[in-house]
PDB file of C-alpha atoms in Angstrom:
ATOM      1  CA  UNK A   1      -0.041   0.099   0.014  1.00 75.00           C
ATOM      2  CA  UNK A   2       1.160   3.548  -0.692  1.00 83.00           C
ATOM      3  CA  UNK A   3      -0.528   6.735   0.608  1.00 89.00           C
ATOM      4  CA  UNK A   4      -0.954   8.461  -2.805  1.00 88.00           C
ATOM      5  CA  UNK A   5      -1.001  12.295  -2.545  1.00 93.00           C
ATOM      6  CA  UNK A   6      -0.851  13.224  -6.117  1.00 95.00           C
ATOM      7  CA  UNK A   7      -2.112  11.208  -8.944  1.00 96.00           C
ATOM      8  CA  UNK A   8      -2.255  11.534 -12.721  1.00 96.00           C
ATOM      9  CA  UNK A   9      -3.227   9.371 -15.742  1.00 94.00           C
ATOM     10  CA  UNK A  10      -0.480   9.477 -18.305  1.00 94.00           C
ATOM     11  CA  UNK A  11      -2.093   6.898 -20.851  1.00 93.00           C
ATOM     12  CA  UNK A  12      -3.941   3.776 -20.775  1.00 95.00           C
ATOM     13  CA  UNK A  13      -2.987   1.740 -17.681  1.00 97.00           C
ATOM     14  CA  UNK A  14      -0.157   4.389 -17.269  1.00 96.00           C
ATOM     15  CA  UNK A  15      -0.389   6.442 -13.894  1.00 96.00           C
ATOM     16  CA  UNK A  16       2.044   8.728 -12.281  1.00 97.00           C
ATOM     17  CA  UNK A  17       1.699   9.340  -8.457  1.00 96.00           C
ATOM     18  CA  UNK A  18       3.606  10.654  -5.221  1.00 97.00           C
ATOM     19  CA  UNK A  19       2.806  10.396  -1.668  1.00 95.00           C
ATOM     20  CA  UNK A  20       4.036   8.182   1.192  1.00 94.00           C
ATOM     21  CA  UNK A  21       5.055   4.654   1.488  1.00 91.00           C
ATOM     22  CA  UNK A  22       3.096   2.053   3.307  1.00 85.00           C
ATOM     23  CA  UNK A  23       4.070  -0.364   6.096  1.00 86.00           C
ATOM     24  CA  UNK A  24       4.951  -3.055   3.762  1.00 84.00           C
ATOM     25  CA  UNK A  25       6.863  -1.259   0.971  1.00 83.00           C
ATOM     26  CA  UNK A  26      10.453  -0.581   0.802  1.00 86.00           C
ATOM     27  CA  UNK A  27      10.259   2.988  -0.773  1.00 87.00           C
ATOM     28  CA  UNK A  28      11.653   5.946   0.932  1.00 90.00           C
ATOM     29  CA  UNK A  29       9.542   8.656   2.496  1.00 94.00           C
ATOM     30  CA  UNK A  30       8.267  10.511   0.656  1.00 96.00           C
ATOM     31  CA  UNK A  31       8.176   8.457  -2.467  1.00 95.00           C
ATOM     32  CA  UNK A  32       8.965  11.159  -5.077  1.00 97.00           C
ATOM     33  CA  UNK A  33       7.573  10.661  -8.530  1.00 97.00           C
ATOM     34  CA  UNK A  34       6.589   6.979  -9.178  1.00 96.00           C
ATOM     35  CA  UNK A  35       5.049   5.414 -12.128  1.00 96.00           C
ATOM     36  CA  UNK A  36       2.763   2.183 -12.941  1.00 96.00           C
ATOM     37  CA  UNK A  37       2.103   0.906 -16.444  1.00 97.00           C
ATOM     38  CA  UNK A  38       0.153  -2.081 -15.427  1.00 98.00           C
ATOM     39  CA  UNK A  39      -2.938  -0.025 -14.087  1.00 96.00           C
ATOM     40  CA  UNK A  40      -1.545   0.319 -10.623  1.00 93.00           C
ATOM     41  CA  UNK A  41      -0.515  -3.223  -9.841  1.00 93.00           C
ATOM     42  CA  UNK A  42       3.097  -2.190  -9.753  1.00 91.00           C
ATOM     43  CA  UNK A  43       4.999   0.962  -9.032  1.00 91.00           C
ATOM     44  CA  UNK A  44       8.425   1.999 -10.050  1.00 93.00           C
ATOM     45  CA  UNK A  45      10.287   4.904  -8.583  1.00 95.00           C
ATOM     46  CA  UNK A  46      11.361   7.444 -11.185  1.00 96.00           C
ATOM     47  CA  UNK A  47      12.840  10.354  -9.340  1.00 97.00           C
ATOM     48  CA  UNK A  48      12.910  12.692  -6.278  1.00 97.00           C
ATOM     49  CA  UNK A  49      12.564   9.875  -3.894  1.00 96.00           C
ATOM     50  CA  UNK A  50      12.972  10.960  -0.253  1.00 96.00           C
ATOM     51  CA  UNK A  51      12.911  14.526  -1.615  1.00 97.00           C
ATOM     52  CA  UNK A  52       9.206  15.161  -3.144  1.00 97.00           C
ATOM     53  CA  UNK A  53       5.675  14.718  -1.986  1.00 96.00           C
ATOM     54  CA  UNK A  54       3.697  16.003  -5.105  1.00 97.00           C
ATOM     55  CA  UNK A  55       0.180  16.966  -3.487  1.00 94.00           C
ATOM     56  CA  UNK A  56      -0.690  18.436  -6.990  1.00 96.00           C
ATOM     57  CA  UNK A  57       0.205  16.479 -10.059  1.00 97.00           C
ATOM     58  CA  UNK A  58      -0.770  16.118 -13.609  1.00 97.00           C
ATOM     59  CA  UNK A  59       0.407  14.458 -16.970  1.00 96.00           C
ATOM     60  CA  UNK A  60       0.858  16.483 -19.981  1.00 94.00           C
ATOM     61  CA  UNK A  61       1.060  15.479 -23.842  1.00 88.00           C
ATOM     62  CA  UNK A  62       4.385  13.991 -24.634  1.00 88.00           C
ATOM     63  CA  UNK A  63       5.279  12.401 -21.259  1.00 88.00           C
ATOM     64  CA  UNK A  64       5.685  15.747 -19.410  1.00 92.00           C
ATOM     65  CA  UNK A  65       4.705  15.913 -15.942  1.00 95.00           C
ATOM     66  CA  UNK A  66       3.917  18.850 -13.688  1.00 95.00           C
ATOM     67  CA  UNK A  67       3.787  18.534  -9.894  1.00 97.00           C
ATOM     68  CA  UNK A  68       3.846  20.967  -6.827  1.00 97.00           C
ATOM     69  CA  UNK A  69       5.633  19.994  -3.699  1.00 96.00           C
ATOM     70  CA  UNK A  70       6.134  23.312  -2.448  1.00 95.00           C
ATOM     71  CA  UNK A  71       7.773  24.302  -5.451  1.00 97.00           C
ATOM     72  CA  UNK A  72       6.188  24.047  -9.050  1.00 98.00           C
ATOM     73  CA  UNK A  73       8.184  21.592 -11.040  1.00 98.00           C
ATOM     74  CA  UNK A  74       8.271  20.320 -14.587  1.00 97.00           C
ATOM     75  CA  UNK A  75       9.747  17.214 -16.132  1.00 97.00           C
ATOM     76  CA  UNK A  76       9.887  15.927 -19.532  1.00 95.00           C
ATOM     77  CA  UNK A  77      11.602  12.614 -18.692  1.00 94.00           C
ATOM     78  CA  UNK A  78      10.446  11.745 -15.263  1.00 94.00           C
ATOM     79  CA  UNK A  79      13.923  12.143 -13.750  1.00 95.00           C
ATOM     80  CA  UNK A  80      15.280  15.747 -14.385  1.00 96.00           C
ATOM     81  CA  UNK A  81      13.179  18.514 -13.056  1.00 97.00           C
ATOM     82  CA  UNK A  82      13.158  22.280 -13.601  1.00 97.00           C
ATOM     83  CA  UNK A  83      11.470  24.816 -11.189  1.00 97.00           C
ATOM     84  CA  UNK A  84       8.596  27.185 -12.501  1.00 98.00           C
ATOM     85  CA  UNK A  85       7.068  30.108 -10.846  1.00 98.00           C
ATOM     86  CA  UNK A  86       3.335  30.237 -10.111  1.00 98.00           C
ATOM     87  CA  UNK A  87       1.330  33.169  -8.311  1.00 97.00           C
ATOM     88  CA  UNK A  88      -0.197  30.965  -5.900  1.00 97.00           C
ATOM     89  CA  UNK A  89       0.050  27.442  -4.342  1.00 97.00           C
ATOM     90  CA  UNK A  90      -2.010  25.040  -6.566  1.00 97.00           C
ATOM     91  CA  UNK A  91      -4.638  22.629  -4.836  1.00 96.00           C
ATOM     92  CA  UNK A  92      -4.988  20.775  -8.003  1.00 96.00           C
ATOM     93  CA  UNK A  93      -3.470  20.730 -11.444  1.00 97.00           C
ATOM     94  CA  UNK A  94      -5.152  19.475 -14.506  1.00 96.00           C
ATOM     95  CA  UNK A  95      -3.618  19.439 -18.317  1.00 96.00           C
ATOM     96  CA  UNK A  96      -5.403  19.495 -21.683  1.00 94.00           C
ATOM     97  CA  UNK A  97      -4.160  17.556 -24.694  1.00 90.00           C
ATOM     98  CA  UNK A  98      -2.975  20.968 -26.064  1.00 92.00           C
ATOM     99  CA  UNK A  99      -0.698  21.629 -23.148  1.00 92.00           C
ATOM    100  CA  UNK A 100      -2.779  24.100 -21.189  1.00 95.00           C
ATOM    101  CA  UNK A 101      -2.918  23.609 -17.604  1.00 97.00           C
ATOM    102  CA  UNK A 102      -5.333  24.829 -14.938  1.00 98.00           C
ATOM    103  CA  UNK A 103      -4.543  25.293 -11.196  1.00 98.00           C
ATOM    104  CA  UNK A 104      -7.002  25.703  -8.475  1.00 98.00           C
ATOM    105  CA  UNK A 105      -5.787  28.060  -5.650  1.00 97.00           C
ATOM    106  CA  UNK A 106      -6.978  29.619  -2.543  1.00 96.00           C
ATOM    107  CA  UNK A 107      -7.116  32.885  -4.505  1.00 95.00           C
ATOM    108  CA  UNK A 108      -8.813  31.715  -7.581  1.00 97.00           C
ATOM    109  CA  UNK A 109      -8.236  29.571 -10.828  1.00 98.00           C
ATOM    110  CA  UNK A 110      -5.136  30.069 -12.941  1.00 98.00           C
ATOM    111  CA  UNK A 111      -4.451  28.950 -16.469  1.00 98.00           C
ATOM    112  CA  UNK A 112      -1.261  28.467 -18.136  1.00 98.00           C
ATOM    113  CA  UNK A 113      -1.235  28.202 -21.827  1.00 96.00           C
ATOM    114  CA  UNK A 114       2.298  26.789 -22.172  1.00 96.00           C
ATOM    115  CA  UNK A 115       2.682  23.840 -19.869  1.00 96.00           C
ATOM    116  CA  UNK A 116       3.088  25.676 -16.715  1.00 97.00           C
ATOM    117  CA  UNK A 117       5.699  28.414 -17.899  1.00 97.00           C
ATOM    118  CA  UNK A 118       3.398  31.278 -17.541  1.00 98.00           C
ATOM    119  CA  UNK A 119       0.039  31.805 -15.353  1.00 98.00           C
ATOM    120  CA  UNK A 120      -2.906  34.265 -15.699  1.00 98.00           C
ATOM    121  CA  UNK A 121      -6.028  34.445 -13.567  1.00 98.00           C
ATOM    122  CA  UNK A 122      -9.186  32.995 -15.193  1.00 97.00           C
ATOM    123  CA  UNK A 123     -11.419  36.093 -15.128  1.00 96.00           C
ATOM    124  CA  UNK A 124     -14.900  35.432 -13.625  1.00 95.00           C
ATOM    125  CA  UNK A 125     -14.160  31.815 -12.734  1.00 96.00           C
ATOM    126  CA  UNK A 126     -15.771  30.851  -9.243  1.00 96.00           C
ATOM    127  CA  UNK A 127     -13.465  29.522  -6.418  1.00 97.00           C
ATOM    128  CA  UNK A 128     -12.708  25.881  -7.194  1.00 97.00           C
ATOM    129  CA  UNK A 129     -11.778  23.084  -4.992  1.00 96.00           C
ATOM    130  CA  UNK A 130     -10.876  20.523  -8.206  1.00 96.00           C
ATOM    131  CA  UNK A 131     -11.154  21.054 -11.900  1.00 97.00           C
ATOM    132  CA  UNK A 132     -10.649  18.721 -14.808  1.00 96.00           C
ATOM    133  CA  UNK A 133     -10.723  19.260 -18.680  1.00 94.00           C
ATOM    134  CA  UNK A 134     -13.207  17.639 -20.827  1.00 91.00           C
ATOM    135  CA  UNK A 135     -12.055  14.826 -23.058  1.00 84.00           C
ATOM    136  CA  UNK A 136     -11.707  17.098 -25.981  1.00 86.00           C
ATOM    137  CA  UNK A 137      -9.764  19.783 -24.108  1.00 85.00           C
ATOM    138  CA  UNK A 138     -12.162  22.596 -25.131  1.00 89.00           C
ATOM    139  CA  UNK A 139     -13.890  23.251 -21.888  1.00 93.00           C
ATOM    140  CA  UNK A 140     -13.221  22.342 -18.124  1.00 95.00           C
ATOM    141  CA  UNK A 141     -15.420  21.562 -15.208  1.00 96.00           C
ATOM    142  CA  UNK A 142     -15.012  22.246 -11.599  1.00 97.00           C
ATOM    143  CA  UNK A 143     -16.459  21.892  -8.282  1.00 97.00           C
ATOM    144  CA  UNK A 144     -16.757  24.773  -5.781  1.00 96.00           C
ATOM    145  CA  UNK A 145     -16.207  24.524  -2.089  1.00 95.00           C
ATOM    146  CA  UNK A 146     -20.040  24.230  -1.458  1.00 95.00           C
ATOM    147  CA  UNK A 147     -20.362  21.376  -3.931  1.00 96.00           C
ATOM    148  CA  UNK A 148     -21.647  23.235  -6.989  1.00 96.00           C
ATOM    149  CA  UNK A 149     -20.441  21.734 -10.366  1.00 95.00           C
TER     150      UNK A 149
END
């Protein structure tokens, strides 16, 4: 068992996650970025083991991952990370097929048109706890703190 804090679907049966090891695992705490390519049956450490607990995590096209562990970080290969700036701490991250990213924050919804490099507030968006893109990436849906979708 692993206490997954961040979780993202990278493809069919391909998952990325982060969190804390369970009692019967030999992974470091925190686990860093781990991956499963068999639908979650087994997990392989990729990077930042013992360093990062990504509470917000999303998978972008082309194998890129974006995660927040107190710092916003991006990786194209699962091992080498770059730090990025974001105006507020993200609670959740979600990526569209074209590389746009949405971040829910305590100050409002943010949008990045360029895979997390730059961020702008989404004008008129309500405060959201969670957000996800539609399958075609043309719209997003979110949940407010009082449960309105």
